Amino acid sequence: MAVAPDPDQIYARAREEGHRRLYMPPLEQVATGFIAGVTIVFGIVALAVVVAYLEGAVGGNAAEVPGALAFSIGMVFLIVGRSELFSENFFDPVAAAIEERGWSVWRRVLRLWGAILSLNLVGGAVLTAVMTVDGALPGGAAGVLTHLAEEIAGKPWTATLARAVLAGALVTLLSYMLKAVDTVTARILVTGMVGFFLALGPFDHAAVSALHLLFGIWLSDAVGYLDLLVNLGLSVAGNVVGGLTLITLTHTAQVKGSR
């Protein structure tokens, strides 16, 4: 029977993966971040299609549960396909930077975060443009996407910030947990659970919420680009706080303390 690795072993794996991410060639980084944005849009659309098909039969709230399961498929594609989502890259690069030390490696960390978020948004926007072509989405899905965008934009800023903190912690926890498993099956299960919870919340992840809002902007006039920018700023701040303070630094302290 397999034994779960101890925190120091998990941290060592994270440090190795973080070093790879910090020093990956530019073309690989561009492709990795772009593909993640494309992939997560498939999850967003899957959620909307499932909710649209089921809400008439089981009710809107009940339909959100299988919809969240559908969204998790996009997360599984993303992780198993080894692409990179913003905040999923908090734990590993920081673990590597703490060991390497020096301002140069922290500049690399900040560049990585900025590049991956930008590429997530660009890749997601490309597929969103394709999905919003008239007739491309199944009946009812456009209405669900518009409704979701209105809900995201209509939250007070305090709620958005709080949900972003939770999203940052959740996705960074996924990054940590992936270092504790060794099989593709286990990676799928862990990723599926996190993706389900992320969508069911729903919590504000910078790239995911921004792409939800982009659907709303391009499918109707329910929300505008200002809503997107405000949500993006709050989500980035919350994701960083949640991912770094609640998960990355606490697990780092755990490992340092054990030594």
PDB file of C-alpha atoms in Angstrom:
ATOM      1  CA  MET A   1       0.000   0.000   0.000  1.00  0.00           C
ATOM      2  CA  ALA A   2       1.402   3.350  -1.059  1.00  0.00           C
ATOM      3  CA  VAL A   3       2.323   5.769   1.714  1.00  0.00           C
ATOM      4  CA  ALA A   4       1.757   9.490   1.275  1.00  0.00           C
ATOM      5  CA  PRO A   5       5.022  11.470   1.188  1.00  0.00           C
ATOM      6  CA  ASP A   6       5.857  13.598   4.205  1.00  0.00           C
ATOM      7  CA  PRO A   7       5.757  17.425   3.968  1.00  0.00           C
ATOM      8  CA  ASP A   8       9.500  17.681   3.330  1.00  0.00           C
ATOM      9  CA  GLN A   9       9.264  15.305   0.357  1.00  0.00           C
ATOM     10  CA  ILE A  10       6.296  17.217  -1.031  1.00  0.00           C
ATOM     11  CA  TYR A  11       8.197  20.477  -0.639  1.00  0.00           C
ATOM     12  CA  ALA A  12      11.233  19.028  -2.421  1.00  0.00           C
ATOM     13  CA  ARG A  13       9.047  18.022  -5.371  1.00  0.00           C
ATOM     14  CA  ALA A  14       7.472  21.482  -5.410  1.00  0.00           C
ATOM     15  CA  ARG A  15      10.900  23.118  -5.375  1.00  0.00           C
ATOM     16  CA  GLU A  16      12.020  21.046  -8.365  1.00  0.00           C
ATOM     17  CA  GLU A  17       8.851  21.820 -10.329  1.00  0.00           C
ATOM     18  CA  GLY A  18       9.098  25.490  -9.372  1.00  0.00           C
ATOM     19  CA  HIS A  19      12.633  25.707 -10.721  1.00  0.00           C
ATOM     20  CA  ARG A  20      11.461  24.168 -14.002  1.00  0.00           C
ATOM     21  CA  ARG A  21       8.670  26.711 -14.300  1.00  0.00           C
ATOM     22  CA  LEU A  22      10.875  29.682 -13.461  1.00  0.00           C
ATOM     23  CA  TYR A  23      13.460  28.773 -16.080  1.00  0.00           C
ATOM     24  CA  MET A  24      11.304  27.329 -18.869  1.00  0.00           C
ATOM     25  CA  PRO A  25      12.052  28.685 -22.364  1.00  0.00           C
ATOM     26  CA  PRO A  26       9.874  31.638 -23.461  1.00  0.00           C
ATOM     27  CA  LEU A  27       8.072  29.701 -26.205  1.00  0.00           C
ATOM     28  CA  GLU A  28       7.136  26.918 -23.783  1.00  0.00           C
ATOM     29  CA  GLN A  29       5.877  29.478 -21.266  1.00  0.00           C
ATOM     30  CA  VAL A  30       3.750  31.223 -23.890  1.00  0.00           C
ATOM     31  CA  ALA A  31       2.236  27.952 -25.089  1.00  0.00           C
ATOM     32  CA  THR A  32       1.660  26.687 -21.542  1.00  0.00           C
ATOM     33  CA  GLY A  33      -0.215  29.791 -20.371  1.00  0.00           C
ATOM     34  CA  PHE A  34      -2.156  30.198 -23.619  1.00  0.00           C
ATOM     35  CA  ILE A  35      -3.363  26.588 -23.661  1.00  0.00           C
ATOM     36  CA  ALA A  36      -4.531  26.872 -20.044  1.00  0.00           C
ATOM     37  CA  GLY A  37      -6.757  29.814 -20.988  1.00  0.00           C
ATOM     38  CA  VAL A  38      -8.225  27.885 -23.912  1.00  0.00           C
ATOM     39  CA  THR A  39      -8.796  24.807 -21.754  1.00  0.00           C
ATOM     40  CA  ILE A  40     -10.551  26.596 -18.911  1.00  0.00           C
ATOM     41  CA  VAL A  41     -13.063  28.106 -21.350  1.00  0.00           C
ATOM     42  CA  PHE A  42     -14.115  24.565 -22.273  1.00  0.00           C
ATOM     43  CA  GLY A  43     -14.878  24.065 -18.588  1.00  0.00           C
ATOM     44  CA  ILE A  44     -16.874  27.305 -18.387  1.00  0.00           C
ATOM     45  CA  VAL A  45     -18.915  26.368 -21.458  1.00  0.00           C
ATOM     46  CA  ALA A  46     -19.454  22.804 -20.196  1.00  0.00           C
ATOM     47  CA  LEU A  47     -20.878  24.237 -16.965  1.00  0.00           C
ATOM     48  CA  ALA A  48     -23.253  26.513 -18.887  1.00  0.00           C
ATOM     49  CA  VAL A  49     -24.428  23.758 -21.247  1.00  0.00           C
ATOM     50  CA  VAL A  50     -25.177  21.322 -18.412  1.00  0.00           C
ATOM     51  CA  VAL A  51     -27.042  23.958 -16.371  1.00  0.00           C
ATOM     52  CA  ALA A  52     -29.034  25.010 -19.456  1.00  0.00           C
ATOM     53  CA  TYR A  53     -30.060  21.433 -20.187  1.00  0.00           C
ATOM     54  CA  LEU A  54     -31.008  20.552 -16.618  1.00  0.00           C
ATOM     55  CA  GLU A  55     -32.408  23.695 -14.994  1.00  0.00           C
ATOM     56  CA  GLY A  56     -35.846  23.179 -16.541  1.00  0.00           C
ATOM     57  CA  ALA A  57     -36.046  19.651 -15.165  1.00  0.00           C
ATOM     58  CA  VAL A  58     -34.431  19.943 -11.735  1.00  0.00           C
ATOM     59  CA  GLY A  59     -34.371  23.701 -11.069  1.00  0.00           C
ATOM     60  CA  GLY A  60     -31.585  26.244 -11.407  1.00  0.00           C
ATOM     61  CA  ASN A  61     -29.912  25.670  -8.041  1.00  0.00           C
ATOM     62  CA  ALA A  62     -29.917  21.886  -8.348  1.00  0.00           C
ATOM     63  CA  ALA A  63     -28.560  22.109 -11.900  1.00  0.00           C
ATOM     64  CA  GLU A  64     -25.515  23.978 -10.610  1.00  0.00           C
ATOM     65  CA  VAL A  65     -24.209  20.801  -8.962  1.00  0.00           C
ATOM     66  CA  PRO A  66     -23.789  18.770 -12.188  1.00  0.00           C
ATOM     67  CA  GLY A  67     -22.709  22.027 -13.845  1.00  0.00           C
ATOM     68  CA  ALA A  68     -19.834  22.321 -11.362  1.00  0.00           C
ATOM     69  CA  LEU A  69     -18.890  18.713 -12.134  1.00  0.00           C
ATOM     70  CA  ALA A  70     -18.799  19.598 -15.821  1.00  0.00           C
ATOM     71  CA  PHE A  71     -16.530  22.577 -15.098  1.00  0.00           C
ATOM     72  CA  SER A  72     -14.132  20.291 -13.229  1.00  0.00           C
ATOM     73  CA  ILE A  73     -13.514  18.407 -16.479  1.00  0.00           C
ATOM     74  CA  GLY A  74     -11.847  21.542 -17.856  1.00  0.00           C
ATOM     75  CA  MET A  75      -9.615  21.681 -14.771  1.00  0.00           C
ATOM     76  CA  VAL A  76      -8.661  18.040 -15.274  1.00  0.00           C
ATOM     77  CA  PHE A  77      -7.734  18.700 -18.914  1.00  0.00           C
ATOM     78  CA  LEU A  78      -5.643  21.652 -17.752  1.00  0.00           C
ATOM     79  CA  ILE A  79      -3.672  19.795 -15.061  1.00  0.00           C
ATOM     80  CA  VAL A  80      -3.227  16.458 -16.806  1.00  0.00           C
ATOM     81  CA  GLY A  81      -2.233  18.329 -19.970  1.00  0.00           C
ATOM     82  CA  ARG A  82       0.476  20.144 -17.961  1.00  0.00           C
ATOM     83  CA  SER A  83      -0.667  23.657 -18.827  1.00  0.00           C
ATOM     84  CA  GLU A  84      -0.507  26.423 -16.227  1.00  0.00           C
ATOM     85  CA  LEU A  85      -3.241  28.497 -14.620  1.00  0.00           C
ATOM     86  CA  PHE A  86      -2.648  31.673 -12.646  1.00  0.00           C
ATOM     87  CA  SER A  87      -2.430  30.983  -8.869  1.00  0.00           C
ATOM     88  CA  GLU A  88      -1.862  27.298  -9.596  1.00  0.00           C
ATOM     89  CA  ASN A  89       1.747  28.458 -10.015  1.00  0.00           C
ATOM     90  CA  PHE A  90       2.056  30.136  -6.603  1.00  0.00           C
ATOM     91  CA  PHE A  91       3.350  27.289  -4.462  1.00  0.00           C
ATOM     92  CA  ASP A  92       6.051  25.705  -6.637  1.00  0.00           C
ATOM     93  CA  PRO A  93       7.902  28.832  -7.860  1.00  0.00           C
ATOM     94  CA  VAL A  94       7.846  30.384  -4.381  1.00  0.00           C
ATOM     95  CA  ALA A  95       9.267  27.170  -2.892  1.00  0.00           C
ATOM     96  CA  ALA A  96      12.097  27.341  -5.446  1.00  0.00           C
ATOM     97  CA  ALA A  97      12.661  31.067  -4.876  1.00  0.00           C
ATOM     98  CA  ILE A  98      12.895  30.659  -1.091  1.00  0.00           C
ATOM     99  CA  GLU A  99      15.673  28.125  -1.531  1.00  0.00           C
ATOM    100  CA  GLU A 100      17.558  30.057  -4.234  1.00  0.00           C
ATOM    101  CA  ARG A 101      17.183  33.480  -2.579  1.00  0.00           C
ATOM    102  CA  GLY A 102      18.231  36.779  -4.156  1.00  0.00           C
ATOM    103  CA  TRP A 103      16.209  39.491  -5.877  1.00  0.00           C
ATOM    104  CA  SER A 104      16.784  38.086  -9.355  1.00  0.00           C
ATOM    105  CA  VAL A 105      14.783  34.922  -8.682  1.00  0.00           C
ATOM    106  CA  TRP A 106      11.913  36.919  -7.148  1.00  0.00           C
ATOM    107  CA  ARG A 107      11.815  39.064 -10.275  1.00  0.00           C
ATOM    108  CA  ARG A 108      11.459  35.835 -12.229  1.00  0.00           C
ATOM    109  CA  VAL A 109       8.552  34.830  -9.981  1.00  0.00           C
ATOM    110  CA  LEU A 110       6.728  38.120 -10.591  1.00  0.00           C
ATOM    111  CA  ARG A 111       7.361  37.927 -14.336  1.00  0.00           C
ATOM    112  CA  LEU A 112       6.040  34.369 -14.389  1.00  0.00           C
ATOM    113  CA  TRP A 113       2.830  35.340 -12.599  1.00  0.00           C
ATOM    114  CA  GLY A 114       2.242  38.329 -14.862  1.00  0.00           C
ATOM    115  CA  ALA A 115       2.991  36.373 -18.026  1.00  0.00           C
ATOM    116  CA  ILE A 116       0.809  33.392 -17.114  1.00  0.00           C
ATOM    117  CA  LEU A 117      -2.183  35.531 -16.142  1.00  0.00           C
ATOM    118  CA  SER A 118      -1.900  37.554 -19.355  1.00  0.00           C
ATOM    119  CA  LEU A 119      -1.580  34.406 -21.466  1.00  0.00           C
ATOM    120  CA  ASN A 120      -4.496  32.742 -19.678  1.00  0.00           C
ATOM    121  CA  LEU A 121      -6.640  35.751 -20.584  1.00  0.00           C
ATOM    122  CA  VAL A 122      -5.437  35.895 -24.191  1.00  0.00           C
ATOM    123  CA  GLY A 123      -5.944  32.175 -24.778  1.00  0.00           C
ATOM    124  CA  GLY A 124      -9.329  32.267 -23.077  1.00  0.00           C
ATOM    125  CA  ALA A 125     -10.399  35.333 -25.065  1.00  0.00           C
ATOM    126  CA  VAL A 126      -9.552  33.602 -28.354  1.00  0.00           C
ATOM    127  CA  LEU A 127     -11.790  30.618 -27.590  1.00  0.00           C
ATOM    128  CA  THR A 128     -14.476  32.878 -26.102  1.00  0.00           C
ATOM    129  CA  ALA A 129     -14.566  34.773 -29.403  1.00  0.00           C
ATOM    130  CA  VAL A 130     -15.161  31.486 -31.218  1.00  0.00           C
ATOM    131  CA  MET A 131     -17.807  30.344 -28.730  1.00  0.00           C
ATOM    132  CA  THR A 132     -19.765  33.600 -28.947  1.00  0.00           C
ATOM    133  CA  VAL A 133     -20.238  33.366 -32.710  1.00  0.00           C
ATOM    134  CA  ASP A 134     -23.978  33.301 -33.318  1.00  0.00           C
ATOM    135  CA  GLY A 135     -25.227  29.711 -33.178  1.00  0.00           C
ATOM    136  CA  ALA A 136     -22.006  28.221 -31.804  1.00  0.00           C
ATOM    137  CA  LEU A 137     -23.411  27.581 -28.319  1.00  0.00           C
ATOM    138  CA  PRO A 138     -26.248  25.108 -27.669  1.00  0.00           C
ATOM    139  CA  GLY A 139     -29.641  26.612 -26.888  1.00  0.00           C
ATOM    140  CA  GLY A 140     -29.877  28.161 -23.454  1.00  0.00           C
ATOM    141  CA  ALA A 141     -26.143  28.156 -22.740  1.00  0.00           C
ATOM    142  CA  ALA A 142     -25.731  31.800 -23.746  1.00  0.00           C
ATOM    143  CA  GLY A 143     -28.431  32.804 -21.271  1.00  0.00           C
ATOM    144  CA  VAL A 144     -26.725  30.876 -18.476  1.00  0.00           C
ATOM    145  CA  LEU A 145     -23.359  32.486 -19.263  1.00  0.00           C
ATOM    146  CA  THR A 146     -24.939  35.931 -19.245  1.00  0.00           C
ATOM    147  CA  HIS A 147     -26.656  35.241 -15.929  1.00  0.00           C
ATOM    148  CA  LEU A 148     -23.390  34.019 -14.384  1.00  0.00           C
ATOM    149  CA  ALA A 149     -21.601  37.161 -15.582  1.00  0.00           C
ATOM    150  CA  GLU A 150     -24.323  39.344 -14.027  1.00  0.00           C
ATOM    151  CA  GLU A 151     -23.986  37.502 -10.722  1.00  0.00           C
ATOM    152  CA  ILE A 152     -20.211  37.939 -10.678  1.00  0.00           C
ATOM    153  CA  ALA A 153     -20.412  41.635 -11.546  1.00  0.00           C
ATOM    154  CA  GLY A 154     -23.249  42.291  -9.112  1.00  0.00           C
ATOM    155  CA  LYS A 155     -21.393  41.209  -5.959  1.00  0.00           C
ATOM    156  CA  PRO A 156     -20.126  43.927  -3.585  1.00  0.00           C
ATOM    157  CA  TRP A 157     -16.370  44.418  -3.704  1.00  0.00           C
ATOM    158  CA  THR A 158     -15.906  42.946  -0.235  1.00  0.00           C
ATOM    159  CA  ALA A 159     -17.599  39.706  -1.280  1.00  0.00           C
ATOM    160  CA  THR A 160     -15.521  39.534  -4.467  1.00  0.00           C
ATOM    161  CA  LEU A 161     -12.311  40.046  -2.515  1.00  0.00           C
ATOM    162  CA  ALA A 162     -13.272  37.399   0.060  1.00  0.00           C
ATOM    163  CA  ARG A 163     -14.209  34.894  -2.647  1.00  0.00           C
ATOM    164  CA  ALA A 164     -10.928  35.632  -4.413  1.00  0.00           C
ATOM    165  CA  VAL A 165      -8.970  34.866  -1.238  1.00  0.00           C
ATOM    166  CA  LEU A 166     -10.751  31.512  -1.045  1.00  0.00           C
ATOM    167  CA  ALA A 167     -10.134  30.791  -4.735  1.00  0.00           C
ATOM    168  CA  GLY A 168      -6.423  31.583  -4.387  1.00  0.00           C
ATOM    169  CA  ALA A 169      -6.132  29.282  -1.392  1.00  0.00           C
ATOM    170  CA  LEU A 170      -8.073  26.507  -3.111  1.00  0.00           C
ATOM    171  CA  VAL A 171      -6.125  26.486  -6.380  1.00  0.00           C
ATOM    172  CA  THR A 172      -2.775  26.810  -4.576  1.00  0.00           C
ATOM    173  CA  LEU A 173      -3.813  23.899  -2.366  1.00  0.00           C
ATOM    174  CA  LEU A 174      -4.366  21.936  -5.566  1.00  0.00           C
ATOM    175  CA  SER A 175      -0.777  22.663  -6.576  1.00  0.00           C
ATOM    176  CA  TYR A 176       0.429  21.393  -3.201  1.00  0.00           C
ATOM    177  CA  MET A 177      -1.746  18.270  -3.260  1.00  0.00           C
ATOM    178  CA  LEU A 178      -0.551  17.313  -6.737  1.00  0.00           C
ATOM    179  CA  LYS A 179       2.946  16.878  -5.282  1.00  0.00           C
ATOM    180  CA  ALA A 180       1.573  14.324  -2.819  1.00  0.00           C
ATOM    181  CA  VAL A 181       0.261  11.926  -5.503  1.00  0.00           C
ATOM    182  CA  ASP A 182       2.120   9.851  -8.052  1.00  0.00           C
ATOM    183  CA  THR A 183      -0.471   8.525 -10.525  1.00  0.00           C
ATOM    184  CA  VAL A 184      -2.557  10.108 -13.266  1.00  0.00           C
ATOM    185  CA  THR A 185      -5.704   8.686 -11.671  1.00  0.00           C
ATOM    186  CA  ALA A 186      -4.931  10.390  -8.374  1.00  0.00           C
ATOM    187  CA  ARG A 187      -4.173  13.675 -10.156  1.00  0.00           C
ATOM    188  CA  ILE A 188      -7.532  13.469 -11.932  1.00  0.00           C
ATOM    189  CA  LEU A 189      -9.417  12.844  -8.675  1.00  0.00           C
ATOM    190  CA  VAL A 190      -7.678  15.660  -6.776  1.00  0.00           C
ATOM    191  CA  THR A 191      -8.105  18.116  -9.640  1.00  0.00           C
ATOM    192  CA  GLY A 192     -11.722  17.143 -10.173  1.00  0.00           C
ATOM    193  CA  MET A 193     -12.565  17.753  -6.514  1.00  0.00           C
ATOM    194  CA  VAL A 194     -10.901  21.171  -6.493  1.00  0.00           C
ATOM    195  CA  GLY A 195     -12.485  22.175  -9.805  1.00  0.00           C
ATOM    196  CA  PHE A 196     -15.920  21.111  -8.546  1.00  0.00           C
ATOM    197  CA  PHE A 197     -15.576  23.143  -5.355  1.00  0.00           C
ATOM    198  CA  LEU A 198     -14.166  26.160  -7.233  1.00  0.00           C
ATOM    199  CA  ALA A 199     -17.198  26.272  -9.527  1.00  0.00           C
ATOM    200  CA  LEU A 200     -19.774  25.387  -6.895  1.00  0.00           C
ATOM    201  CA  GLY A 201     -18.669  28.238  -4.603  1.00  0.00           C
ATOM    202  CA  PRO A 202     -18.422  29.990  -6.940  1.00  0.00           C
ATOM    203  CA  PHE A 203     -15.107  31.571  -6.000  1.00  0.00           C
ATOM    204  CA  ASP A 204     -13.407  34.383  -7.910  1.00  0.00           C
ATOM    205  CA  HIS A 205     -10.306  33.168  -9.673  1.00  0.00           C
ATOM    206  CA  ALA A 206      -8.682  35.995 -11.655  1.00  0.00           C
ATOM    207  CA  ALA A 207      -8.617  34.239 -15.034  1.00  0.00           C
ATOM    208  CA  VAL A 208     -11.822  32.213 -14.655  1.00  0.00           C
ATOM    209  CA  SER A 209     -14.008  35.094 -13.433  1.00  0.00           C
ATOM    210  CA  ALA A 210     -12.574  37.465 -16.048  1.00  0.00           C
ATOM    211  CA  LEU A 211     -13.480  35.008 -18.805  1.00  0.00           C
ATOM    212  CA  HIS A 212     -16.966  34.537 -17.340  1.00  0.00           C
ATOM    213  CA  LEU A 213     -17.391  38.314 -17.531  1.00  0.00           C
ATOM    214  CA  LEU A 214     -16.013  38.407 -21.069  1.00  0.00           C
ATOM    215  CA  PHE A 215     -18.770  36.020 -22.100  1.00  0.00           C
ATOM    216  CA  GLY A 216     -21.297  38.394 -20.534  1.00  0.00           C
ATOM    217  CA  ILE A 217     -19.805  41.379 -22.363  1.00  0.00           C
ATOM    218  CA  TRP A 218     -19.778  39.684 -25.766  1.00  0.00           C
ATOM    219  CA  LEU A 219     -23.149  37.949 -25.456  1.00  0.00           C
ATOM    220  CA  SER A 220     -25.156  40.908 -24.102  1.00  0.00           C
ATOM    221  CA  ASP A 221     -24.890  44.340 -22.559  1.00  0.00           C
ATOM    222  CA  ALA A 222     -25.453  42.958 -19.047  1.00  0.00           C
ATOM    223  CA  VAL A 223     -21.902  43.764 -17.954  1.00  0.00           C
ATOM    224  CA  GLY A 224     -19.129  45.983 -19.248  1.00  0.00           C
ATOM    225  CA  TYR A 225     -15.366  46.101 -19.465  1.00  0.00           C
ATOM    226  CA  LEU A 226     -15.194  48.214 -16.295  1.00  0.00           C
ATOM    227  CA  ASP A 227     -16.848  45.335 -14.405  1.00  0.00           C
ATOM    228  CA  LEU A 228     -14.201  43.032 -15.796  1.00  0.00           C
ATOM    229  CA  LEU A 229     -11.326  45.310 -14.782  1.00  0.00           C
ATOM    230  CA  VAL A 230     -12.653  45.833 -11.256  1.00  0.00           C
ATOM    231  CA  ASN A 231     -13.181  42.104 -10.764  1.00  0.00           C
ATOM    232  CA  LEU A 232      -9.756  41.319 -12.199  1.00  0.00           C
ATOM    233  CA  GLY A 233      -8.009  43.712  -9.822  1.00  0.00           C
ATOM    234  CA  LEU A 234      -9.861  42.414  -6.764  1.00  0.00           C
ATOM    235  CA  SER A 235      -9.412  38.792  -7.829  1.00  0.00           C
ATOM    236  CA  VAL A 236      -5.668  39.137  -8.385  1.00  0.00           C
ATOM    237  CA  ALA A 237      -5.245  40.744  -4.958  1.00  0.00           C
ATOM    238  CA  GLY A 238      -7.392  38.122  -3.256  1.00  0.00           C
ATOM    239  CA  ASN A 239      -5.804  35.201  -5.085  1.00  0.00           C
ATOM    240  CA  VAL A 240      -2.332  36.360  -4.057  1.00  0.00           C
ATOM    241  CA  VAL A 241      -3.339  36.811  -0.417  1.00  0.00           C
ATOM    242  CA  GLY A 242      -5.123  33.469  -0.241  1.00  0.00           C
ATOM    243  CA  GLY A 243      -2.583  31.485  -2.215  1.00  0.00           C
ATOM    244  CA  LEU A 244       0.519  32.878  -0.534  1.00  0.00           C
ATOM    245  CA  THR A 245      -0.487  33.475   3.077  1.00  0.00           C
ATOM    246  CA  LEU A 246      -3.018  30.709   3.677  1.00  0.00           C
ATOM    247  CA  ILE A 247      -1.262  27.915   1.771  1.00  0.00           C
ATOM    248  CA  THR A 248       2.264  28.609   0.497  1.00  0.00           C
ATOM    249  CA  LEU A 249       3.765  30.313   3.538  1.00  0.00           C
ATOM    250  CA  THR A 250       2.032  28.040   6.053  1.00  0.00           C
ATOM    251  CA  HIS A 251       3.297  24.889   4.338  1.00  0.00           C
ATOM    252  CA  THR A 252       6.739  26.470   4.083  1.00  0.00           C
ATOM    253  CA  ALA A 253       6.674  27.123   7.831  1.00  0.00           C
ATOM    254  CA  GLN A 254       5.565  23.525   8.372  1.00  0.00           C
ATOM    255  CA  VAL A 255       8.574  22.202   6.460  1.00  0.00           C
ATOM    256  CA  LYS A 256      11.050  24.628   8.006  1.00  0.00           C
ATOM    257  CA  GLY A 257       9.748  23.762  11.453  1.00  0.00           C
ATOM    258  CA  SER A 258      10.136  20.033  10.862  1.00  0.00           C
ATOM    259  CA  ARG A 259      13.803  20.553  10.035  1.00  0.00           C
TER     260      ARG A 259
END
